[in-house]
Amino acid sequence: MTLDAVLARIDETLPEAVDRLMELLRIPSVSTDPAYAEACSKAADWLVEDLRALGFDASVRPTPGHPMVVARSEGAGRHILFYGHYDVQPVDPLNLWDRDPFDPELQDGPKGKLIRGRGASDDKGQLMTFLEACRAWKAVHGTLPGNLTIFLEGEEESGSPSLVPFMEENADELRADLALICDTGLFADKPAIVTMLRGLAGDEVTITGPSKDLHSGMYGGLAMNPLRLLTRILGGMFDDQGRITIPGFYDDVRDLPDEIRAQWQGLGFDHAGFLGEVGLSVPAGEQDRTPLEMLWSRPTAEINGLWGGYQGAGSKTVIPSQAHAKLTFRLVPGMDPDKVQELFRDWVRAQVPADCTVSFTPKAGAPASEMAIDDPAFEAARQALSEEWGQPAAFVGCGGSIPIAGHFKTVLGMDAMLIGFGRDDDQIHSPNEKYDLDCFHKGIRSWARVLDRIAG
Amino acid sequence: MTLDAVLARIDETLPEAVDRLMELLRIPSVSTDPAYAEACSKAADWLVEDLRALGFDASVRPTPGHPMVVARSEGAGRHILFYGHYDVQPVDPLNLWDRDPFDPELQDGPKGKLIRGRGASDDKGQLMTFLEACRAWKAVHGTLPGNLTIFLEGEEESGSPSLVPFMEENADELRADLALICDTGLFADKPAIVTMLRGLAGDEVTITGPSKDLHSGMYGGLAMNPLRLLTRILGGMFDDQGRITIPGFYDDVRDLPDEIRAQWQGLGFDHAGFLGEVGLSVPAGEQDRTPLEMLWSRPTAEINGLWGGYQGAGSKTVIPSQAHAKLTFRLVPGMDPDKVQELFRDWVRAQVPADCTVSFTPKAGAPASEMAIDDPAFEAARQALSEEWGQPAAFVGCGGSIPIAGHFKTVLGMDAMLIGFGRDDDQIHSPNEKYDLDCFHKGIRSWARVLDRIAG
């Protein structure tokens, strides 16, 4: 079997793959800091050179910010686009690192060898898993797998300002049948494909009571305090069962398919441990839902900020004129951000007395993403990952948004499979970032298995 | 009748009384600004000189701050202490005055003559009403009325730092049978004696949820947001009828005597106008109470400040670790500040889930004051005022605290009658302070009538 040969090749050449990753990690491509702009270009050049060596038609593509890397290998079968990013987070505080973040090293860790250095996991190590899989494939097959485009970004850690314009300008080139994104992780050490990402709606509410701040002795008891009103309204946003009370809020929420629910149950999510790490223990969402549903498949309403009146030292007997709150709602598939905002506003307005006023400042929203998992590639990839990791892989959710997945959907109309091999303790965005060698190794093997099934 | 003679004397000598007030108003005794310390001493000296001229045994009494003035006239009958203050508010912004604030002038106003100048109403004009009444009394009777102590302060506008220590050190000298305080006003142009002043309890509450700020995508739905918890708790502090829901909160609240309720009804309080001036129209308190009860005889719970999470521009998808609120409670007679604080805390604690914590920072409190209006002097004074002003005077309340009244009660064990003649449009603490000439004139006559009834 040629897959076996590819996997064997991966095993044999792992030291060289690590060396190549080390070389890329030595380039300090911090995208937020203009001092590292040249390093970002250098990383892009390094990748283009490597992709060309692999047989891709690769080029550095300038943007107003750091360059993109686009590489093409035409072939038979579905057109698949792979995404990763070559830029890394800043390294401060430097004194908390055990070595120079850009002088990476293979170290012994508690769970085996690990690669220490900035970008080892996020995202250089991860993007290289795909390139190494292609390399082994080429060595065995003589050709690159299927019909591939590689698309690497250099601004992911600084808000991706050039991404959408670049995708729009190069839509014909970048539009494929399916995207692969390697920027996520294992879930509790189990292989996982993210297929649901929550969306976002947001609003800021200001309630005005009296036309000026009042003395609470002179007016207290007769004049409405907007802080009383705001706490009364927002305090009624959840019922005793943790359910959001805004009328219509759940109308468009879809039920989780039984198959997905079963996969999630198989994940054995340790919600007590997850909450325990931040000092909590009681799941705060809808009490008839599992913790993973609360995080992945149920919408939320969060007060992100609240303020009004006196916040200084001591006390001030004031009835303030205004009270403010910032809120965001995490949305699940089926929900429309504009509709959620309107439901919220109607609900607030209905509770404001005749002599008080309310105003809203809209915040940008985005719908949830739900991948078309009836595409056989998803089940094929799940089987491939299950084989490699020796335990069932799952379609999982993600409580937050991963902007690139949304952009692929909205700009290019592509679904994406988010597959990654990072671990929770990889310290991404923190000092002492690492990538476990077995994640790198099995990550490469995972892509070989996935490509074998979907790029045939 | 000698009272008629005293009143006639007051009418005849009004121009001289105005001249004397003008002289006192020319002394810029701003107590908060050290630059005016000498002026404060000068005002105290001026008053001592005038009191001595009246036949009082008067002296300037040094304090660590501005001096007190104490004057004594022994005589028959109950020992009555009169309180006023000779210091005035700062005058900024000076450009909004129609003339030099310390160059007072008798001007024509829309409702007759008025005395324009800083301190005209608060409190030099008011304290002089009492001294002028004594002067006319002396001219007719040959002696000062009754058994009097005059106690004038020079730090009222700067927090009265020396007041309580001075009262404690000179308690035997200052303790009288009843105090008269002239630092309040008419109520909607009707004569009034303040007999109830609300007290205060305060607290600051901090609720801690997660041990650090969390990302609302990663944790939202599963982790408790302390802002949700705080709004839920404080949002439940009032029921639909405006009643405070803290268990036991009303236990010690006394019913308003029918006689007082009847007097308040007779005041014809224009609550729509009162609220309308600050842009409101709906009485926010207990819906089965009148607006004046809401302001004077019912306790309140006010959120004076509330904060947590992100308050900056744009949005931040954070679940903050902590949420904070500052509250004060206006108390009515019978309520104990410490007990109210404990009831509030118990009520909050009972609503905090097992994995969140709450802490409190106590704020100083003070009980409400309720004067012993069964003392016949109160009814006598009420009759005297009714006669002078040609309409029924009322025992009224005050929603805030007037510290001097509390100090007389707690330090010296004296009840006080708070009688004053200011109008709501006197612009005290603001540019263009004034005192209507008829308030000054009828104020003097009012004291003559009161003294005739209670100092006999």
Coordinates of N, CA, C and O in Angstrom, one line a residue, chain A residues 226-302:
Chain A
P226 N -31.3 55.3 36.8 CA -31.1 54.4 35.6 C -30.3 53.1 35.9 O -30.4 52.2 35.2
L227 N -29.5 53.2 37.0 CA -28.8 51.9 37.4 C -29.7 50.9 37.9 O -29.5 49.7 37.7
R228 N -30.7 51.3 38.6 CA -31.8 50.4 39.1 C -32.5 49.8 37.9 O -32.7 48.6 37.8
L229 N -32.8 50.7 36.9 CA -33.5 50.2 35.7 C -32.6 49.3 34.9 O -33.1 48.2 34.5
L230 N -31.4 49.6 34.7 CA -30.5 48.7 33.9 C -30.3 47.4 34.6 O -30.3 46.3 33.9
T231 N -30.1 47.4 35.9 CA -29.9 46.1 36.6 C -31.2 45.3 36.5 O -31.2 44.1 36.4
R232 N -32.3 46.0 36.6 CA -33.6 45.3 36.6 C -33.8 44.6 35.2 O -34.2 43.4 35.1
I233 N -33.4 45.3 34.1 CA -33.6 44.8 32.8 C -32.6 43.6 32.6 O -33.0 42.5 32.3
L234 N -31.3 43.9 32.7 CA -30.3 42.9 32.5 C -30.4 41.8 33.5 O -30.0 40.6 33.1
G235 N -30.8 42.1 34.7 CA -30.9 41.0 35.7 C -32.0 40.0 35.4 O -32.1 38.9 36.0
G236 N -32.9 40.4 34.5 CA -34.0 39.5 34.1 C -33.7 38.8 32.8 O -34.6 38.2 32.2
M237 N -32.4 38.9 32.3 CA -32.1 38.3 31.0 C -31.9 36.8 31.1 O -31.9 36.1 30.0
F238 N -31.8 36.2 32.3 CA -31.7 34.8 32.4 C -32.8 34.3 33.4 O -33.0 35.0 34.4
D239 N -33.4 33.2 33.1 CA -34.3 32.6 34.1 C -33.5 31.7 35.1 O -32.3 31.6 35.0
D240 N -34.2 31.1 36.0 CA -33.6 30.3 37.1 C -32.8 29.1 36.5 O -32.0 28.5 37.1
Q241 N -33.2 28.7 35.3 CA -32.6 27.6 34.6 C -31.5 28.0 33.7 O -31.0 27.2 32.9
G242 N -31.0 29.3 33.7 CA -29.9 29.7 32.9 C -30.3 30.0 31.5 O -29.5 30.2 30.6
R243 N -31.6 30.0 31.2 CA -32.1 30.2 29.9 C -32.3 31.7 29.6 O -32.8 32.4 30.5
I244 N -32.0 32.1 28.4 CA -32.1 33.6 28.1 C -33.6 33.9 27.8 O -34.3 33.1 27.1
T245 N -34.1 35.0 28.5 CA -35.5 35.2 28.5 C -36.0 36.2 27.4 O -37.1 36.5 27.2
I246 N -35.0 36.7 26.5 CA -35.4 37.6 25.5 C -36.4 36.9 24.5 O -36.0 35.8 24.0
P247 N -37.6 37.4 24.4 CA -38.6 36.7 23.5 C -38.0 36.4 22.1 O -37.5 37.3 21.5
G248 N -38.2 35.2 21.7 CA -37.8 34.9 20.3 C -36.3 34.5 20.2 O -35.9 34.1 19.1
F249 N -35.5 34.6 21.3 CA -34.1 34.5 21.2 C -33.7 33.1 20.6 O -32.8 32.9 19.9
Y250 N -34.5 32.1 21.1 CA -34.1 30.7 20.7 C -34.8 30.2 19.4 O -34.7 29.1 19.0
D251 N -35.7 31.1 18.8 CA -36.6 30.6 17.7 C -35.8 30.0 16.6 O -36.3 29.0 16.0
D252 N -34.7 30.5 16.2 CA -34.0 30.0 15.1 C -32.8 29.0 15.4 O -32.1 28.6 14.5
V253 N -32.7 28.7 16.7 CA -31.7 27.7 17.1 C -32.1 26.3 16.7 O -33.2 25.9 17.0
R254 N -31.1 25.6 16.1 CA -31.4 24.3 15.6 C -31.0 23.3 16.7 O -30.1 23.5 17.4
D255 N -31.7 22.2 16.7 CA -31.3 21.1 17.6 C -30.0 20.4 17.1 O -29.8 20.3 15.9
L256 N -29.2 20.1 18.0 CA -27.9 19.4 17.7 C -28.3 18.0 17.1 O -29.0 17.3 17.8
P257 N -27.7 17.6 16.0 CA -28.0 16.2 15.5 C -27.5 15.2 16.5 O -26.5 15.4 17.2
D258 N -28.3 14.1 16.6 CA -28.0 13.1 17.6 C -26.6 12.5 17.4 O -25.9 12.2 18.3
E259 N -26.2 12.4 16.1 CA -24.9 11.8 15.8 C -23.8 12.7 16.4 O -22.8 12.2 17.0
I260 N -23.9 14.0 16.3 CA -22.9 14.9 16.8 C -22.9 14.9 18.4 O -21.9 14.8 19.0
R261 N -24.1 14.8 18.9 CA -24.3 14.8 20.4 C -23.5 13.6 20.9 O -22.8 13.6 21.9
A262 N -23.7 12.5 20.2 CA -23.1 11.2 20.6 C -21.5 11.3 20.6 O -20.8 10.9 21.5
Q263 N -21.0 12.0 19.5 CA -19.6 12.2 19.4 C -19.1 13.0 20.5 O -18.0 12.7 21.1
W264 N -19.8 14.1 20.9 CA -19.4 15.0 21.9 C -19.4 14.2 23.3 O -18.5 14.4 24.1
Q265 N -20.4 13.4 23.5 CA -20.4 12.6 24.7 C -19.2 11.7 24.8 O -18.6 11.5 25.9
G266 N -18.7 11.2 23.7 CA -17.6 10.3 23.7 C -16.3 11.1 24.0 O -15.2 10.5 24.2
L267 N -16.3 12.4 23.9 CA -15.1 13.2 24.2 C -14.7 13.2 25.6 O -13.5 13.5 26.0
G268 N -15.6 12.8 26.5 CA -15.3 12.8 27.9 C -14.8 14.1 28.4 O -13.8 14.2 29.2
F269 N -15.4 15.2 28.0 CA -15.0 16.5 28.4 C -15.0 16.7 29.9 O -16.0 16.5 30.6
D270 N -13.9 17.1 30.5 CA -13.8 17.3 31.9 C -14.1 18.7 32.3 O -13.3 19.6 32.5
H271 N -15.4 19.0 32.3 CA -15.9 20.4 32.6 C -15.4 20.9 33.9 O -15.2 22.0 34.1
A272 N -15.4 20.0 34.9 CA -14.9 20.4 36.2 C -13.5 20.9 36.2 O -13.2 21.9 36.8
G273 N -12.7 20.1 35.5 CA -11.3 20.6 35.3 C -11.2 21.9 34.6 O -10.4 22.8 34.9
F274 N -12.0 22.0 33.5 CA -11.9 23.2 32.6 C -12.3 24.4 33.5 O -11.7 25.4 33.4
L275 N -13.4 24.3 34.2 CA -13.9 25.4 35.0 C -12.9 25.6 36.2 O -12.7 26.7 36.7
G276 N -12.5 24.5 36.8 CA -11.6 24.6 38.0 C -10.4 25.4 37.7 O -9.9 26.1 38.6
E277 N -9.8 25.3 36.5 CA -8.6 26.1 36.2 C -8.8 27.6 36.3 O -7.9 28.4 36.4
V278 N -10.1 28.1 36.2 CA -10.4 29.5 36.4 C -11.2 29.7 37.6 O -11.9 30.8 37.7
G279 N -11.1 28.8 38.6 CA -11.7 29.1 39.9 C -13.2 28.9 40.0 O -13.9 29.3 40.9
L280 N -13.8 28.2 39.0 CA -15.3 28.0 39.0 C -15.6 26.5 39.0 O -14.7 25.7 38.8
S281 N -16.9 26.2 39.2 CA -17.2 24.8 39.3 C -18.6 24.5 38.8 O -19.0 23.4 38.5
V282 N -19.5 25.6 38.7 CA -20.9 25.3 38.4 C -21.2 25.8 37.0 O -21.1 26.9 36.6
P283 N -21.6 24.8 36.1 CA -21.9 25.2 34.7 C -23.0 26.2 34.8 O -24.1 26.0 35.4
A284 N -22.8 27.4 34.1 CA -23.7 28.5 34.3 C -24.8 28.6 33.2 O -25.7 29.4 33.3
G285 N -24.8 27.7 32.2 CA -25.7 27.8 31.1 C -27.0 27.2 31.4 O -27.4 26.9 32.5
E286 N -27.8 26.9 30.3 CA -29.1 26.2 30.4 C -28.9 24.9 31.1 O -28.1 24.0 30.7
Q287 N -29.6 24.7 32.2 CA -29.3 23.5 33.1 C -29.7 22.2 32.4 O -29.3 21.1 32.9
D288 N -30.5 22.2 31.3 CA -30.8 21.0 30.7 C -29.9 20.7 29.5 O -30.2 19.8 28.7
R289 N -28.8 21.3 29.5 CA -27.8 21.1 28.4 C -26.5 20.6 29.0 O -26.2 20.9 30.2
T290 N -25.7 19.9 28.2 CA -24.4 19.4 28.7 C -23.4 20.6 28.6 O -23.6 21.6 27.9
P291 N -22.4 20.5 29.4 CA -21.3 21.6 29.3 C -20.8 21.9 27.9 O -20.7 23.0 27.6
L292 N -20.6 20.8 27.1 CA -20.1 21.1 25.8 C -21.2 21.8 24.9 O -20.8 22.6 24.1
E293 N -22.4 21.4 25.1 CA -23.5 22.2 24.4 C -23.5 23.6 24.8 O -23.6 24.5 23.9
M294 N -23.3 23.9 26.1 CA -23.3 25.3 26.5 C -22.2 26.1 25.8 O -22.3 27.2 25.5
L295 N -21.0 25.4 25.6 CA -19.9 26.1 25.0 C -19.9 26.1 23.5 O -19.4 27.1 22.9
W296 N -20.6 25.1 22.8 CA -20.4 25.0 21.4 C -21.7 25.2 20.6 O -21.7 25.7 19.5
S297 N -22.8 24.7 21.1 CA -24.0 24.7 20.3 C -25.2 25.5 20.8 O -26.3 25.4 20.3
R298 N -25.0 26.2 21.9 CA -26.0 27.0 22.4 C -25.6 28.5 22.4 O -24.5 28.8 22.7
P299 N -26.5 29.4 22.1 CA -26.2 30.8 22.1 C -26.0 31.3 23.5 O -26.5 30.8 24.5
T300 N -25.3 32.4 23.6 CA -25.1 33.1 25.0 C -25.5 34.5 24.9 O -25.6 35.1 23.8
A301 N -25.6 35.1 26.1 CA -25.7 36.6 26.2 C -24.8 36.9 27.3 O -24.9 36.4 28.4
E302 N -23.8 37.8 27.0 CA -22.8 38.2 28.0 C -22.8 39.7 28.1 O -22.7 40.4 27.1

